[in-house]
Amino acid sequence: MVIHSADFVVSNTNPSLCPAPVKREFSFIGRSNVGKSSLINLLVNRKNLAKTSSTPGKTQTINHFLINSQWYLVDLPGYGYASVTRSKHRSWGSMIETYLKKRSNLVTTFVLLDPRHEPQKIDQEFIQWMGDQSLPFVLVFTKADKLSKNHLMIAIKKWEKTLEETWEELPPIFLTSSEERKGRDELLAYIQTLLSSD
Ligand code: GTP
Ligand code: MG
């Protein structure tokens, strides 16, 4: 798929203020700092469309980007940000839960995982919650450049084994590196497939 245009539309903390749900959208979620905003920039070929930072907790709002005037990429705040207060954690939870449950034009969610860490409870709980809500998602391993090929394969296998304990069928799994521009074609092709099927 060729990206002709990518435009920032709106940031908000109130899911009901998101753009009218008339164009299909794809959202990006995962632990703080896992590389959601960087991956969106890789997909649209822009350095700084989605704001990134080496400090976790950069993205705090629901951010809509309109792609090729036809569909949205949505950058979401990360979960598991250690220094977040309990009340903030609750409001994050309800904002994201409402968004994911109510967004009628949401096609699928990309759940990002850092392969350098063992399967983490917070990621597993989030994936379980998506399943319980019957929300479609795929898994995306980020920062592939940080591990050797061998260690990457071991990490992904470990994740697959963990998921197979509770899931009969695994979702699609992608491997990416925003640093080395890996996985872009595969993710865009996947999005294209979903956009072409009604
Ligand atoms: P929050 O908005 O805080 O939840 O974080 P995020 O998931 O949007 O992460 P972000 O894209 O801001 O990236 C966090 C840090 O990881 C930044 O310093 C990025 O440069 C770095 N980073 C992201 N993707 C990659 C990657 O593929 N490889 C490497 N080496 N670093 C990456
Ligand atoms: Mg971000």
Short mmCIF file of C-alpha atoms in Angstrom, two decimals, residues 6-135:
data_model
loop_
_atom_site.label_atom_id
_atom_site.label_comp_id
_atom_site.label_asym_id
_atom_site.label_seq_id
_atom_site.Cartn_x
_atom_site.Cartn_y
_atom_site.Cartn_z
CA ALA A 6 -1.05 11.31 6.78
CA ASP A 7 -2.63 14.12 8.74
CA PHE A 8 -3.11 14.69 12.44
CA VAL A 9 -6.82 15.16 13.16
CA VAL A 10 -7.51 15.36 16.87
CA SER A 11 -6.26 14.40 20.35
CA ASN A 12 -8.69 13.88 23.16
CA THR A 13 -9.33 12.08 26.41
CA ASN A 14 -13.05 11.66 25.83
CA PRO A 15 -13.85 8.78 23.48
CA SER A 16 -17.14 10.39 22.55
CA LEU A 17 -15.19 13.32 21.03
CA CYS A 18 -13.36 11.09 18.54
CA PRO A 19 -14.10 11.79 14.85
CA ALA A 20 -17.47 10.56 13.57
CA PRO A 21 -17.14 6.79 13.14
CA VAL A 22 -17.61 6.80 9.39
CA LYS A 23 -14.09 5.82 8.32
CA ARG A 24 -12.46 2.60 9.45
CA GLU A 25 -9.65 2.75 11.98
CA PHE A 26 -6.78 0.75 13.47
CA SER A 27 -5.47 1.40 16.96
CA PHE A 28 -2.09 0.87 18.61
CA ILE A 29 -1.73 -0.10 22.23
CA GLY A 30 0.82 -1.67 24.58
CA ARG A 31 3.03 -0.85 27.53
CA SER A 32 4.41 2.65 27.83
CA ASN A 33 7.57 3.04 25.78
CA VAL A 34 7.00 -0.15 23.75
CA GLY A 35 7.16 1.91 20.54
CA LYS A 36 3.55 2.63 19.50
CA SER A 37 4.10 6.18 18.31
CA SER A 38 7.37 5.23 16.58
CA LEU A 39 5.63 2.39 14.72
CA ILE A 40 2.90 4.76 13.49
CA ASN A 41 5.63 7.10 12.20
CA LEU A 42 7.30 4.17 10.43
CA LEU A 43 4.03 3.15 8.77
CA VAL A 44 3.30 6.64 7.47
CA ASN A 45 6.94 7.38 6.66
CA ARG A 46 7.10 10.51 8.81
CA LYS A 47 9.66 11.24 11.51
CA ASN A 48 7.50 13.04 13.99
CA LEU A 49 3.81 12.80 13.13
CA ALA A 50 3.09 10.87 16.32
CA LYS A 51 5.09 12.28 19.23
CA THR A 52 7.69 9.90 20.65
CA SER A 53 9.92 10.06 23.71
CA SER A 54 12.46 7.94 25.53
CA THR A 55 10.56 8.77 28.73
CA PRO A 56 7.56 6.45 29.23
CA GLY A 57 4.13 8.05 29.33
CA LYS A 58 4.57 10.42 26.39
CA THR A 59 1.23 9.71 24.71
CA GLN A 60 -1.58 10.55 27.15
CA THR A 61 -4.50 11.03 24.79
CA ILE A 62 -6.37 9.25 22.01
CA ASN A 63 -4.79 10.56 18.79
CA HIS A 64 -6.40 10.23 15.38
CA PHE A 65 -4.35 10.41 12.17
CA LEU A 66 -6.16 10.36 8.85
CA ILE A 67 -4.38 8.28 6.22
CA ASN A 68 -4.88 8.73 2.47
CA SER A 69 -8.06 10.66 3.38
CA GLN A 70 -9.69 7.27 3.86
CA TRP A 71 -8.92 5.62 7.18
CA TYR A 72 -7.46 6.35 10.60
CA LEU A 73 -4.47 5.19 12.58
CA VAL A 74 -5.04 5.78 16.30
CA ASP A 75 -2.18 6.25 18.75
CA LEU A 76 -3.22 5.35 22.28
CA PRO A 77 -1.50 5.99 25.63
CA GLY A 78 0.52 3.12 27.05
CA TYR A 79 -0.38 1.02 30.05
CA GLY A 80 1.89 -0.10 32.88
CA TYR A 81 3.57 3.25 33.36
CA ALA A 82 5.06 2.78 36.85
CA SER A 83 4.86 6.29 38.25
CA VAL A 84 1.23 6.83 37.31
CA THR A 85 -1.09 7.56 40.24
CA ARG A 86 -3.92 5.19 41.10
CA SER A 87 -6.63 7.66 40.10
CA LYS A 88 -4.88 8.40 36.83
CA HIS A 89 -4.58 4.68 36.20
CA ARG A 90 -8.33 4.32 36.71
CA SER A 91 -9.17 7.18 34.37
CA TRP A 92 -6.78 5.75 31.76
CA GLY A 93 -8.51 2.40 32.09
CA SER A 94 -11.97 3.78 31.62
CA MET A 95 -10.93 6.02 28.72
CA ILE A 96 -9.29 3.14 26.83
CA GLU A 97 -11.94 0.59 27.74
CA THR A 98 -14.70 2.89 26.56
CA TYR A 99 -12.82 3.67 23.36
CA LEU A 100 -12.12 0.01 22.55
CA LYS A 101 -15.60 -1.24 23.46
CA LYS A 102 -17.64 1.53 21.86
CA ARG A 103 -15.71 2.43 18.74
CA SER A 104 -17.93 0.96 16.04
CA ASN A 105 -15.51 1.71 13.17
CA LEU A 106 -12.49 0.09 14.88
CA VAL A 107 -11.34 -2.74 12.60
CA THR A 108 -8.55 -4.16 14.72
CA THR A 109 -6.07 -3.24 17.43
CA PHE A 110 -2.32 -3.75 17.20
CA VAL A 111 -1.11 -4.90 20.60
CA LEU A 112 2.60 -4.14 20.85
CA LEU A 113 5.00 -6.28 22.88
CA ASP A 114 8.67 -5.79 23.68
CA PRO A 115 10.43 -9.11 22.99
CA ARG A 116 13.23 -8.22 25.41
CA HIS A 117 10.91 -8.88 28.33
CA GLU A 118 9.44 -12.22 29.38
CA PRO A 119 5.64 -12.41 28.95
CA GLN A 120 4.38 -9.85 31.45
CA LYS A 121 1.23 -10.16 33.51
CA ILE A 122 -0.04 -6.74 32.47
CA ASP A 123 0.21 -7.65 28.76
CA GLN A 124 -1.39 -11.03 29.32
CA GLU A 125 -4.24 -9.44 31.27
CA PHE A 126 -4.82 -6.89 28.55
CA ILE A 127 -4.84 -9.57 25.83
CA GLN A 128 -7.23 -11.65 27.94
CA TRP A 129 -9.51 -8.64 28.37
CA MET A 130 -9.55 -8.08 24.58
CA GLY A 131 -10.53 -11.73 24.15
CA ASP A 132 -13.23 -11.53 26.81
CA GLN A 133 -14.71 -8.52 24.97
CA SER A 134 -14.43 -10.36 21.62
CA LEU A 135 -12.35 -7.49 20.28
#
